[in-house]
Structures are given as C-alpha cells and as structure tokens.
mmCIF file of C-alpha atoms in Angstrom:
data_model
loop_
_atom_site.group_PDB
_atom_site.id
_atom_site.type_symbol
_atom_site.label_atom_id
_atom_site.label_comp_id
_atom_site.label_asym_id
_atom_site.label_seq_id
_atom_site.Cartn_x
_atom_site.Cartn_y
_atom_site.Cartn_z
ATOM 1 C CA MET A 258 0.217 -0.164 0.261
ATOM 2 C CA ARG A 259 1.521 3.196 -0.853
ATOM 3 C CA SER A 260 1.776 5.693 1.968
ATOM 4 C CA LEU A 261 0.466 9.521 1.467
ATOM 5 C CA MET A 262 4.346 10.889 1.007
ATOM 6 C CA ASP A 263 4.583 8.400 -2.244
ATOM 7 C CA LEU A 264 1.265 9.434 -3.488
ATOM 8 C CA LEU A 265 2.619 12.989 -2.576
ATOM 9 C CA GLU A 266 5.885 13.005 -4.197
ATOM 10 C CA GLU A 267 4.453 11.225 -7.229
ATOM 11 C CA ASN A 268 1.959 14.425 -8.135
ATOM 12 C CA LYS A 269 4.584 16.457 -6.638
ATOM 13 C CA GLU A 270 4.656 19.024 -10.195
ATOM 14 C CA ALA A 271 0.774 18.526 -10.167
ATOM 15 C CA VAL A 272 0.320 19.749 -5.812
ATOM 16 C CA GLY A 273 2.993 22.795 -5.725
ATOM 17 C CA SER A 274 3.664 24.464 -9.177
ATOM 18 C CA ARG A 275 -0.023 25.904 -9.417
ATOM 19 C CA LEU A 276 0.415 27.176 -6.031
ATOM 20 C CA ASP A 277 3.946 28.397 -6.421
ATOM 21 C CA ARG A 278 3.137 30.380 -9.561
ATOM 22 C CA LEU A 279 -0.351 31.935 -8.021
ATOM 23 C CA ILE A 280 1.796 33.147 -5.280
ATOM 24 C CA ALA A 281 4.357 34.696 -7.156
ATOM 25 C CA GLU A 282 1.928 36.048 -9.427
ATOM 26 C CA LEU A 283 -0.580 37.447 -6.655
ATOM 27 C CA CYS A 284 1.546 37.856 -3.693
ATOM 28 C CA PRO A 285 5.334 37.886 -3.844
ATOM 29 C CA ASP A 286 6.026 40.236 -1.267
ATOM 30 C CA GLY A 287 3.622 38.378 1.328
ATOM 31 C CA VAL A 288 -0.030 38.581 2.534
ATOM 32 C CA GLU A 289 -1.672 40.731 5.022
ATOM 33 C CA TYR A 290 -2.551 39.221 8.477
ATOM 34 C CA LYS A 291 -5.738 40.163 10.443
ATOM 35 C CA ASN A 292 -7.030 39.694 13.400
ATOM 36 C CA LEU A 293 -10.029 36.940 13.417
ATOM 37 C CA GLY A 294 -12.137 39.589 15.048
ATOM 38 C CA GLU A 295 -12.272 41.569 11.568
ATOM 39 C CA ILE A 296 -12.823 39.021 9.095
ATOM 40 C CA CYS A 297 -15.435 36.654 11.789
ATOM 41 C CA ALA A 298 -18.739 37.707 13.792
ATOM 42 C CA ILE A 299 -18.180 35.711 17.136
ATOM 43 C CA ASN A 300 -20.787 33.923 19.125
ATOM 44 C CA ARG A 301 -21.072 31.275 21.761
ATOM 45 C CA GLY A 302 -23.661 28.755 22.259
ATOM 46 C CA LYS A 303 -26.274 28.273 24.730
ATOM 47 C CA VAL A 304 -26.669 25.922 28.169
ATOM 48 C CA ILE A 305 -28.277 22.556 26.576
ATOM 49 C CA SER A 306 -28.946 19.910 29.019
ATOM 50 C CA LYS A 307 -28.809 16.291 28.318
ATOM 51 C CA ASP A 308 -32.549 15.777 29.465
ATOM 52 C CA TYR A 309 -33.531 19.013 27.106
ATOM 53 C CA ILE A 310 -31.980 16.419 23.845
ATOM 54 C CA ARG A 311 -34.107 13.514 25.307
ATOM 55 C CA ASP A 312 -37.281 15.029 25.494
ATOM 56 C CA ASN A 313 -37.326 17.102 22.471
ATOM 57 C CA ASN A 314 -35.146 14.082 20.338
ATOM 58 C CA GLY A 315 -35.311 15.187 16.321
ATOM 59 C CA PRO A 316 -32.733 15.782 12.945
ATOM 60 C CA PHE A 317 -30.497 18.449 13.967
ATOM 61 C CA PRO A 318 -27.951 17.956 15.892
ATOM 62 C CA VAL A 319 -26.751 19.630 18.852
ATOM 63 C CA TYR A 320 -22.882 20.303 19.052
ATOM 64 C CA SER A 321 -20.804 19.982 22.490
ATOM 65 C CA SER A 322 -17.100 20.351 23.240
ATOM 66 C CA GLN A 323 -16.350 16.374 22.791
ATOM 67 C CA THR A 324 -14.935 15.654 19.493
ATOM 68 C CA GLU A 325 -15.861 12.051 19.596
ATOM 69 C CA ASN A 326 -18.521 11.477 17.018
ATOM 70 C CA ASN A 327 -17.620 14.930 15.350
ATOM 71 C CA GLY A 328 -18.836 16.815 18.931
ATOM 72 C CA ILE A 329 -22.332 15.448 18.103
ATOM 73 C CA LEU A 330 -24.023 15.588 22.078
ATOM 74 C CA GLY A 331 -27.659 14.670 20.497
ATOM 75 C CA LYS A 332 -29.976 15.901 18.294
ATOM 76 C CA ILE A 333 -33.606 17.849 18.630
ATOM 77 C CA SER A 334 -36.339 19.304 17.272
ATOM 78 C CA THR A 335 -35.167 22.617 16.370
ATOM 79 C CA PHE A 336 -31.920 24.367 15.206
ATOM 80 C CA ALA A 337 -30.117 27.747 15.610
ATOM 81 C CA TYR A 338 -27.821 27.802 12.584
ATOM 82 C CA ASP A 339 -28.561 27.342 9.474
ATOM 83 C CA GLY A 340 -25.430 27.572 6.836
ATOM 84 C CA GLU A 341 -21.400 27.526 6.697
ATOM 85 C CA TYR A 342 -20.199 27.826 9.887
ATOM 86 C CA ILE A 343 -16.809 27.036 11.990
ATOM 87 C CA THR A 344 -16.906 26.059 15.879
ATOM 88 C CA TRP A 345 -14.736 25.574 18.128
ATOM 89 C CA THR A 346 -14.767 23.805 21.699
ATOM 90 C CA THR A 347 -14.327 26.786 24.816
ATOM 91 C CA ASP A 348 -13.312 24.493 27.784
ATOM 92 C CA GLY A 349 -12.258 21.194 28.989
ATOM 93 C CA ALA A 350 -9.311 19.035 27.495
ATOM 94 C CA ASN A 351 -10.740 19.468 23.646
ATOM 95 C CA ALA A 352 -10.488 23.111 24.269
ATOM 96 C CA GLY A 353 -9.282 24.851 20.539
ATOM 97 C CA SER A 354 -10.529 21.732 18.570
ATOM 98 C CA ILE A 355 -11.800 23.339 15.487
ATOM 99 C CA PHE A 356 -14.971 22.159 13.329
ATOM 100 C CA TYR A 357 -16.313 23.146 10.129
ATOM 101 C CA ARG A 358 -19.873 22.882 9.879
ATOM 102 C CA ASN A 359 -22.681 23.435 6.965
ATOM 103 C CA GLY A 360 -26.020 23.096 7.511
ATOM 104 C CA LYS A 361 -28.725 23.352 10.312
ATOM 105 C CA PHE A 362 -27.607 23.220 13.725
ATOM 106 C CA ASN A 363 -27.130 23.771 17.287
ATOM 107 C CA ILE A 364 -24.624 24.239 19.974
ATOM 108 C CA THR A 365 -23.988 24.396 23.977
ATOM 109 C CA ASN A 366 -22.311 26.891 25.946
ATOM 110 C CA VAL A 367 -18.949 25.553 25.546
ATOM 111 C CA CYS A 368 -19.125 25.878 21.951
ATOM 112 C CA GLY A 369 -17.693 29.170 19.919
ATOM 113 C CA LEU A 370 -18.795 29.843 16.769
ATOM 114 C CA LEU A 371 -17.504 31.599 13.666
ATOM 115 C CA LYS A 372 -19.631 33.491 11.240
ATOM 116 C CA ILE A 373 -17.281 35.051 7.737
ATOM 117 C CA LYS A 374 -18.325 38.849 7.242
ATOM 118 C CA SER A 375 -15.656 39.597 4.871
ATOM 119 C CA GLU A 376 -15.902 38.501 1.156
ATOM 120 C CA ASN A 377 -11.516 38.459 1.155
ATOM 121 C CA ILE A 378 -12.066 35.208 3.231
ATOM 122 C CA LEU A 379 -12.888 31.689 2.163
ATOM 123 C CA ILE A 380 -14.642 29.659 5.314
ATOM 124 C CA LYS A 381 -12.874 26.547 4.400
ATOM 125 C CA PHE A 382 -9.626 28.194 4.064
ATOM 126 C CA LEU A 383 -9.813 29.503 7.584
ATOM 127 C CA TYR A 384 -10.837 26.133 9.284
ATOM 128 C CA PHE A 385 -7.616 25.021 8.332
ATOM 129 C CA TYR A 386 -5.830 27.535 9.161
ATOM 130 C CA LEU A 387 -7.525 27.880 12.690
ATOM 131 C CA SER A 388 -6.699 23.511 12.533
ATOM 132 C CA LEU A 389 -3.377 24.311 12.806
ATOM 133 C CA LYS A 390 -3.018 27.413 15.084
ATOM 134 C CA ALA A 391 -5.879 27.459 17.472
ATOM 135 C CA LYS A 392 -4.520 25.015 20.353
ATOM 136 C CA ASN A 393 -1.649 27.170 20.333
ATOM 137 C CA TYR A 394 -4.247 30.055 21.898
ATOM 138 C CA VAL A 395 -5.586 27.920 24.704
ATOM 139 C CA ASN A 396 -5.074 28.960 28.021
ATOM 140 C CA TYR A 397 -3.967 25.851 30.244
ATOM 141 C CA GLY A 398 -3.783 27.510 33.782
ATOM 142 C CA MET A 399 -6.215 26.669 36.655
ATOM 143 C CA GLY A 400 -6.689 23.499 35.476
ATOM 144 C CA ASN A 401 -9.164 23.863 32.945
ATOM 145 C CA PRO A 402 -7.803 24.666 29.653
ATOM 146 C CA LYS A 403 -9.975 27.576 27.606
ATOM 147 C CA LEU A 404 -9.919 29.362 24.514
ATOM 148 C CA MET A 405 -12.175 32.288 24.884
ATOM 149 C CA SER A 406 -14.145 34.225 22.519
ATOM 150 C CA ASN A 407 -11.991 37.282 23.808
ATOM 151 C CA VAL A 408 -8.322 35.701 22.550
ATOM 152 C CA VAL A 409 -10.123 34.025 19.492
ATOM 153 C CA SER A 410 -10.741 37.478 18.579
ATOM 154 C CA THR A 411 -7.306 38.305 18.352
ATOM 155 C CA ILE A 412 -5.570 35.254 16.806
ATOM 156 C CA PRO A 413 -3.965 36.779 13.567
ATOM 157 C CA VAL A 414 -5.210 34.973 10.039
ATOM 158 C CA PRO A 415 -2.965 35.378 6.878
ATOM 159 C CA VAL A 416 -5.464 36.260 4.112
ATOM 160 C CA PRO A 417 -3.733 35.585 0.748
ATOM 161 C CA PRO A 418 -5.548 36.644 -2.606
ATOM 162 C CA LEU A 419 -8.966 34.284 -3.578
ATOM 163 C CA PRO A 420 -7.472 32.666 -5.829
ATOM 164 C CA VAL A 421 -4.724 31.228 -3.545
ATOM 165 C CA GLN A 422 -6.807 30.499 -0.845
ATOM 166 C CA GLN A 423 -9.109 28.268 -3.727
ATOM 167 C CA GLU A 424 -6.079 26.460 -4.550
ATOM 168 C CA ILE A 425 -4.746 25.456 -1.053
ATOM 169 C CA VAL A 426 -8.310 24.548 -0.073
ATOM 170 C CA ARG A 427 -8.486 21.878 -3.103
ATOM 171 C CA ILE A 428 -5.470 20.466 -2.380
ATOM 172 C CA LEU A 429 -6.543 20.272 1.231
ATOM 173 C CA ASP A 430 -9.433 18.571 0.891
ATOM 174 C CA THR A 431 -8.107 16.596 -1.582
ATOM 175 C CA PHE A 432 -5.270 15.350 0.760
ATOM 176 C CA THR A 433 -7.775 14.976 3.575
ATOM 177 C CA GLU A 434 -9.988 12.672 1.553
ATOM 178 C CA LEU A 435 -6.764 10.813 0.362
ATOM 179 C CA GLU A 436 -5.943 10.309 4.350
ATOM 180 C CA ALA A 437 -9.027 9.426 5.365
ATOM 181 C CA GLU A 438 -9.745 6.309 2.495
ATOM 182 C CA LEU A 439 -6.040 5.379 3.496
ATOM 183 C CA GLU A 440 -6.446 5.681 7.257
ATOM 184 C CA ALA A 441 -10.091 3.932 6.626
ATOM 185 C CA GLU A 442 -8.335 1.024 4.627
ATOM 186 C CA LEU A 443 -5.578 -0.124 7.417
ATOM 187 C CA GLU A 444 -8.296 0.597 9.678
ATOM 188 C CA ALA A 445 -10.305 -2.000 8.174
ATOM 189 C CA GLU A 446 -6.620 -4.560 8.056
ATOM 190 C CA LEU A 447 -6.369 -3.889 11.563
ATOM 191 C CA GLU A 448 -9.746 -5.187 12.897
ATOM 192 C CA ALA A 449 -9.469 -7.768 10.268
ATOM 193 C CA ARG A 450 -5.869 -8.741 12.504
ATOM 194 C CA LYS A 451 -7.635 -8.599 15.684
ATOM 195 C CA LYS A 452 -10.295 -10.904 15.159
ATOM 196 C CA GLN A 453 -7.753 -13.260 13.294
ATOM 197 C CA TYR A 454 -6.203 -12.883 16.596
ATOM 198 C CA GLU A 455 -9.251 -13.798 18.559
ATOM 199 C CA PHE A 456 -9.788 -16.727 16.351
ATOM 200 C CA TYR A 457 -6.528 -17.864 17.057
ATOM 201 C CA ARG A 458 -6.530 -17.602 20.779
ATOM 202 C CA GLN A 459 -10.110 -19.356 21.074
ATOM 203 C CA LYS A 460 -8.674 -21.868 19.254
ATOM 204 C CA LEU A 461 -5.421 -22.185 20.861
ATOM 205 C CA PHE A 462 -7.310 -22.685 24.393
ATOM 206 C CA THR A 463 -9.867 -25.386 23.049
ATOM 207 C CA SER A 464 -7.366 -27.665 21.278
ATOM 208 C CA SER A 465 -4.477 -27.945 23.895
ATOM 209 C CA GLN A 466 -4.472 -31.619 25.060
ATOM 210 C CA ASP A 467 -3.688 -33.127 28.491
ATOM 211 C CA THR A 468 -5.867 -30.349 30.068
ATOM 212 C CA ILE A 469 -6.707 -30.655 34.186
ATOM 213 C CA ILE A 470 -9.499 -28.056 35.726
ATOM 214 C CA TYR A 471 -8.778 -26.159 38.399
ATOM 215 C CA ASN A 472 -10.410 -23.769 39.935
ATOM 216 C CA LEU A 473 -9.251 -19.882 40.291
ATOM 217 C CA VAL A 474 -8.883 -20.171 43.810
ATOM 218 C CA ASP A 475 -6.841 -23.136 43.286
ATOM 219 C CA LEU A 476 -3.847 -21.928 41.392
ATOM 220 C CA CYS A 477 -3.764 -18.601 42.768
ATOM 221 C CA GLY A 478 -2.414 -17.998 46.509
ATOM 222 C CA THR A 479 -3.942 -14.349 46.935
ATOM 223 C CA ILE A 480 -7.058 -12.949 45.348
ATOM 224 C CA THR A 481 -7.894 -10.295 47.401
ATOM 225 C CA THR A 482 -8.660 -5.875 46.524
ATOM 226 C CA GLY A 483 -7.348 -2.617 46.796
ATOM 227 C CA ARG A 484 -7.695 -0.901 49.675
ATOM 228 C CA LEU A 485 -8.035 2.937 48.477
ATOM 229 C CA ASN A 486 -11.214 4.633 46.992
ATOM 230 C CA ALA A 487 -11.266 6.517 43.688
ATOM 231 C CA ASN A 488 -10.384 9.708 44.975
ATOM 232 C CA ALA A 489 -6.483 8.700 46.154
ATOM 233 C CA MET A 490 -5.386 9.298 42.372
ATOM 234 C CA VAL A 491 -3.585 11.995 41.724
ATOM 235 C CA GLU A 492 -2.508 13.585 38.404
ATOM 236 C CA ASN A 493 1.296 12.947 38.509
ATOM 237 C CA GLY A 494 1.653 10.387 41.016
ATOM 238 C CA LYS A 495 4.999 7.735 40.703
ATOM 239 C CA TYR A 496 3.025 4.522 40.619
ATOM 240 C CA PRO A 497 0.114 3.262 38.476
ATOM 241 C CA PHE A 498 -3.594 2.988 40.227
ATOM 242 C CA PHE A 499 -5.948 0.220 39.059
ATOM 243 C CA THR A 500 -9.605 1.013 39.487
ATOM 244 C CA CYS A 501 -12.143 0.046 37.529
ATOM 245 C CA ASP A 502 -11.660 1.892 34.560
ATOM 246 C CA GLU A 503 -9.832 0.697 31.529
ATOM 247 C CA TYR A 504 -6.875 2.267 31.960
ATOM 248 C CA PRO A 505 -4.845 2.878 35.154
ATOM 249 C CA SER A 506 -4.133 6.416 37.053
ATOM 250 C CA LYS A 507 -1.586 7.589 39.063
ATOM 251 C CA ILE A 508 -0.644 7.736 42.880
ATOM 252 C CA ASN A 509 2.312 8.522 45.101
ATOM 253 C CA THR A 510 2.035 5.177 47.257
ATOM 254 C CA TYR A 511 1.931 0.945 46.540
ATOM 255 C CA ALA A 512 0.756 -1.369 48.335
ATOM 256 C CA PHE A 513 1.486 -4.451 46.078
ATOM 257 C CA ASP A 514 4.941 -5.117 44.283
ATOM 258 C CA THR A 515 4.077 -8.446 42.409
ATOM 259 C CA THR A 516 3.228 -9.772 39.275
ATOM 260 C CA ALA A 517 -0.313 -9.462 39.206
ATOM 261 C CA ILE A 518 -3.769 -9.491 37.219
ATOM 262 C CA LEU A 519 -6.635 -6.973 37.924
ATOM 263 C CA ILE A 520 -9.815 -7.166 37.659
ATOM 264 C CA SER A 521 -12.418 -4.569 37.808
ATOM 265 C CA GLY A 522 -14.812 -5.266 40.267
ATOM 266 C CA ASN A 523 -17.670 -3.007 39.032
ATOM 267 C CA GLY A 524 -19.208 -0.303 37.375
ATOM 268 C CA SER A 525 -19.507 -0.081 33.296
ATOM 269 C CA LYS A 526 -15.999 -1.774 32.794
ATOM 270 C CA ILE A 527 -16.792 -4.792 35.201
ATOM 271 C CA GLY A 528 -14.667 -7.477 34.541
ATOM 272 C CA HIS A 529 -11.741 -5.811 32.584
ATOM 273 C CA LEU A 530 -8.119 -7.134 33.182
ATOM 274 C CA ASN A 531 -4.945 -5.359 33.374
ATOM 275 C CA PHE A 532 -1.647 -7.451 33.965
ATOM 276 C CA TYR A 533 1.043 -5.620 35.561
ATOM 277 C CA SER A 534 4.557 -6.499 37.200
ATOM 278 C CA GLY A 535 6.079 -3.896 39.954
ATOM 279 C CA LYS A 536 4.657 -1.280 42.494
ATOM 280 C CA PHE A 537 1.198 -0.575 42.237
ATOM 281 C CA ASN A 538 -1.961 0.311 43.835
ATOM 282 C CA ALA A 539 -5.437 -0.376 43.412
ATOM 283 C CA TYR A 540 -9.267 0.431 44.301
ATOM 284 C CA GLN A 541 -10.969 -1.208 47.132
ATOM 285 C CA ARG A 542 -13.749 -2.685 44.434
ATOM 286 C CA THR A 543 -10.355 -3.599 41.977
ATOM 287 C CA TYR A 544 -9.658 -7.405 42.874
ATOM 288 C CA VAL A 545 -5.922 -8.004 42.442
ATOM 289 C CA ILE A 546 -4.926 -12.073 42.263
ATOM 290 C CA PHE A 547 -1.399 -12.986 42.568
ATOM 291 C CA ASN A 548 0.596 -15.699 44.282
ATOM 292 C CA PHE A 549 0.277 -17.750 41.171
ATOM 293 C CA LYS A 550 0.495 -21.598 41.772
ATOM 294 C CA ASN A 551 1.417 -24.285 38.548
ATOM 295 C CA ILE A 552 0.729 -21.967 36.256
ATOM 296 C CA ILE A 553 2.452 -19.140 33.905
ATOM 297 C CA PRO A 554 1.205 -15.684 34.752
ATOM 298 C CA LYS A 555 0.728 -14.275 31.507
ATOM 299 C CA PHE A 556 -1.048 -17.546 30.273
ATOM 300 C CA LEU A 557 -3.563 -17.208 33.337
ATOM 301 C CA PHE A 558 -3.639 -14.110 31.676
ATOM 302 C CA LEU A 559 -4.473 -14.075 28.292
ATOM 303 C CA TYR A 560 -7.131 -16.989 29.164
ATOM 304 C CA LEU A 561 -8.917 -14.921 31.611
ATOM 305 C CA LYS A 562 -9.402 -12.384 29.115
ATOM 306 C CA SER A 563 -10.697 -14.978 26.985
ATOM 307 C CA TYR A 564 -13.315 -16.092 29.189
ATOM 308 C CA ILE A 565 -13.861 -14.488 32.236
ATOM 309 C CA ARG A 566 -15.717 -11.426 31.727
ATOM 310 C CA SER A 567 -18.887 -13.530 29.764
ATOM 311 C CA TYR A 568 -18.742 -15.258 32.995
ATOM 312 C CA ILE A 569 -19.153 -12.474 35.183
ATOM 313 C CA LEU A 570 -21.561 -10.239 32.981
ATOM 314 C CA LYS A 571 -23.729 -13.793 33.943
ATOM 315 C CA ASN A 572 -23.375 -14.055 37.431
ATOM 316 C CA ALA A 573 -22.936 -10.541 38.367
ATOM 317 C CA LYS A 574 -25.138 -9.667 41.015
ATOM 318 C CA LYS A 575 -27.214 -7.500 39.722
ATOM 319 C CA ALA A 576 -27.860 -3.907 41.564
ATOM 320 C CA SER A 577 -28.238 -0.425 40.757
ATOM 321 C CA VAL A 578 -24.193 -1.236 39.975
ATOM 322 C CA PRO A 579 -23.438 -4.815 39.262
ATOM 323 C CA TYR A 580 -20.218 -6.723 40.893
ATOM 324 C CA ILE A 581 -18.761 -9.125 41.542
ATOM 325 C CA THR A 582 -18.139 -11.418 44.403
ATOM 326 C CA LEU A 583 -15.053 -13.289 45.709
ATOM 327 C CA PRO A 584 -16.425 -16.648 45.426
ATOM 328 C CA MET A 585 -17.712 -15.819 42.020
ATOM 329 C CA LEU A 586 -13.863 -15.367 41.288
ATOM 330 C CA GLN A 587 -12.030 -18.211 43.336
ATOM 331 C CA ASN A 588 -14.886 -20.802 41.658
ATOM 332 C CA PHE A 589 -13.961 -19.928 37.600
ATOM 333 C CA GLN A 590 -12.944 -22.940 35.842
ATOM 334 C CA VAL A 591 -9.725 -23.303 34.584
ATOM 335 C CA PRO A 592 -7.911 -25.804 32.090
ATOM 336 C CA VAL A 593 -4.600 -25.522 32.539
ATOM 337 C CA PRO A 594 -2.106 -27.516 30.013
ATOM 338 C CA PRO A 595 1.609 -28.939 30.654
ATOM 339 C CA LEU A 596 3.723 -25.329 31.627
ATOM 340 C CA SER A 597 5.451 -26.267 27.929
ATOM 341 C CA GLU A 598 2.160 -25.552 26.251
ATOM 342 C CA GLN A 599 1.288 -22.573 28.606
ATOM 343 C CA GLN A 600 4.521 -21.073 27.102
ATOM 344 C CA ARG A 601 3.909 -22.125 23.473
ATOM 345 C CA ILE A 602 0.428 -20.841 23.230
ATOM 346 C CA VAL A 603 1.891 -17.329 25.343
ATOM 347 C CA ASP A 604 4.410 -16.912 22.839
ATOM 348 C CA ILE A 605 2.272 -17.432 19.794
ATOM 349 C CA LEU A 606 -0.878 -14.930 20.976
ATOM 350 C CA ASP A 607 2.623 -12.309 22.673
ATOM 351 C CA ARG A 608 3.539 -12.157 18.352
ATOM 352 C CA PHE A 609 -0.146 -11.471 17.407
ATOM 353 C CA ASP A 610 -0.537 -8.977 19.847
ATOM 354 C CA ALA A 611 2.448 -7.460 18.986
ATOM 355 C CA LEU A 612 1.382 -6.987 15.434
ATOM 356 C CA CYS A 613 -1.924 -5.686 16.170
ATOM 357 C CA ASN A 614 -1.474 -3.336 19.142
ATOM 358 C CA ASP A 615 2.685 -2.955 19.495
ATOM 359 C CA LEU A 616 3.464 0.915 18.814
ATOM 360 C CA THR A 617 6.775 0.595 17.835
ATOM 361 C CA SER A 618 5.591 -1.494 14.904
ATOM 362 C CA GLY A 619 2.744 -2.891 12.462
ATOM 363 C CA LEU A 620 -0.150 -1.075 11.472
ATOM 364 C CA PRO A 621 -0.972 1.422 14.391
ATOM 365 C CA VAL A 622 2.666 2.927 13.698
ATOM 366 C CA GLU A 623 1.489 3.060 9.773
ATOM 367 C CA ILE A 624 -1.587 4.894 10.926
ATOM 368 C CA ALA A 625 0.264 8.063 12.911
ATOM 369 C CA ALA A 626 2.360 8.228 9.817
ATOM 370 C CA ARG A 627 -0.153 8.774 7.253
ATOM 371 C CA ARG A 628 -1.249 11.572 10.009
ATOM 372 C CA LYS A 629 1.983 13.371 10.425
ATOM 373 C CA GLN A 630 2.241 13.085 6.274
ATOM 374 C CA TYR A 631 -0.657 15.150 6.025
ATOM 375 C CA GLU A 632 0.254 17.689 8.461
ATOM 376 C CA TYR A 633 3.053 17.912 7.266
ATOM 377 C CA TYR A 634 1.850 18.900 4.169
ATOM 378 C CA ARG A 635 -1.260 20.889 5.780
ATOM 379 C CA ASP A 636 1.569 23.389 7.454
ATOM 380 C CA LYS A 637 3.851 23.714 4.488
ATOM 381 C CA LEU A 638 0.690 25.181 2.508
ATOM 382 C CA LEU A 639 -0.521 27.219 5.002
ATOM 383 C CA THR A 640 2.670 28.989 6.104
ATOM 384 C CA PHE A 641 2.889 32.866 4.530
ATOM 385 C CA LYS A 642 5.369 35.021 4.865
ATOM 386 C CA GLU A 643 3.605 38.385 6.324
ATOM 387 C CA LYS A 644 3.946 41.226 4.033
ATOM 388 C CA SER A 645 5.731 44.417 5.071
ATOM 389 C CA HIS A 646 4.042 47.567 5.699
ATOM 390 C CA GLU A 647 7.461 49.426 5.162
#
C-alpha cells in the first residue's frame, strides 16, 4: 500500500507548481494578516441539557465540547444556525478543537461560533488554518483549559488572494479525502487482524490436550482487593493506581510489589483485565490476583481475557451498579495444560498481539505516519510570509 508521501511525491508537480505560480503572481511580497475579530462575527452557544435533548428528540445535531462523533452530544427538533460556520471548543480537555459545520445545527455553551463577514476569505481556508493554529492560544492555567472569545478575536490570520486560498482548499480537501481513505483501509486491516487474533486465541485454548481443570482459587495464593477509594488518585503520581476504569491512573504510594492480574469489580468496565509487574496500588473494588501456583501468570491472564468477562456478566450481582463477589472469582474454572504448552501459547499470542497493538511495529504506527504526512503538507501550505508595511 502506497503512503501519502509516495502519492504526494508522484504528484509533486500538480500539488505545488500551480500554487507556487499563483503566489509568485499575486502575492510575491507576502500577505496581509488580520485579527480574526476583523473577519468573523464571534458568538457562543447556549446551555442545552441532556434532559432537554431527551425530551425534544429530532433530526438537528447539538454540538458540544466533545470531539468523539464529530462533537455531537445529541439531536433535537429545532435548530439555531443554518449555513456554513466554524465552531470551536471553548472549555475542557478538547479546548481549541476546530470544526467545519454546514447545515442546520445547534451548539452548547462550551462551543464558540465563527461566521465569515469578509468577502476576502474562504471559510474552508479559515477552517484549515485554525485547525493548525488555534491550539496555540489555549490557556491551560487553573486546571481547566480554555479558549475564550476575547482571545479568539485576536488570533492573526493570513489573508492571501482568493485564488491562492481556493487552490490551498482544493489541495487540502483532496489530501483529507485521500488520508481518510487510506486510514480507513488500514483500520479495516487492523480490525481483521484483531479478529484473526481472537480466532487463534480461542482455538489455542480449546485445542490443548492433557489439561487439568482447576478452580481459580487453586491457581492463585492470593485473591484480594485494593484498599483505596477512587479519590486517592493524583495527576502526577509515581505508581499505577488500578481502578474500575480501563486504564490505570497515578498515585504516590504503593500497596503491592508483584506480578498480578487485576480485574475491575464493578461499574461499566466490570470484568476488564490488566496485567502488571512491579509496584502499584488498587481501588477497593478492583480484584488483585497474585502468588500464582503451577501456572504461567501471562497464560492465566490471556485465558481470563478470553472467557471471564462473559462469565462475570452472566453471574454478576444485579444492583444499581453490578458487582463481582469473591466466590464468583474463586470458583471460575480454568483448563490448565502442561507448562511447556502454556509457554507455547503465550509466545504465539504475544506475537499476534505485537502485530496488532505494538506502537513500535505493525499497523498502528503506520496509521500515525499517515497523519504526520498529512500534517506536514498542511503546515507547509498554510505558512505565509507576512507582507511588510514599510
């Protein structure tokens, strides 16, 4: 599969020469820069609660501060805006995220809105430029990142002649489409490999001969829980703190120093597993399994990862928040082959896992490379010499 860089190099003449000619002809001495407030009307959205969205369901999107799902919080029966706009996230972790909007929509109070009021700039050109620059103006102080309207209005924006803008938009639209197609192909291939991994994992565990069935309690000297509540986490702690979320946070103290399997004991991630060796701490509803007997810890982790979540979902105590009990874990049955077979299975699955997930090899790093290639060309196209006023 050719990379974006390969395709760009193959079409270098088409990509660059026309734009170079336009710049040499229309703005050889540089371009004017204007503050964003001079070329756009700037507004903010209004509070739209999840209850309101639930009670007023309809076809028109409500965009909020999130970036997932293109920023859509939900859909309602009315719209506040109709046409081409740019929105940006004003508050929170995604502050400074830029979106091009076209159609009927609404925005919440944590979104800003830009409407072009100058005939000398294209909205798509402005969108590409702000996507590159807006993050530089986010205020990260006080623990809550913000990009407010008064700051946005001062962002300097190049205003090259319209034919130059049109050519840049044409190029970047083409690159965006190409990058999306290539990335979709890679994502599909990665998903296929993950399914292949799941297939072989199930096959390896079910085809092993000479196995002995043990209860989990017979394979682990210790099955316990952490002692801390979720509020114990800190932002820059030294040790992993395993809670009932998918990924650990950080904490400054540790209660365990061992190789362990950790299982989320309640909440939406109930049954999620982590495998860790070293110093760590754990939440009071996270189960910690260690002191393994007659089993390779990684083999047990991989087996549990295949089968225990469905067992837990079937047997978890039903309450407002479902939860695992200790006897449930203790009685979970594991077919255990000889140690040599355990190690063979671990080696095979580790190689598959590296192919799918390792950020130093395989497809994920290729996907990251695609994005970097696109960003490189976007940055070059949107860099302009400022015209001297002497």
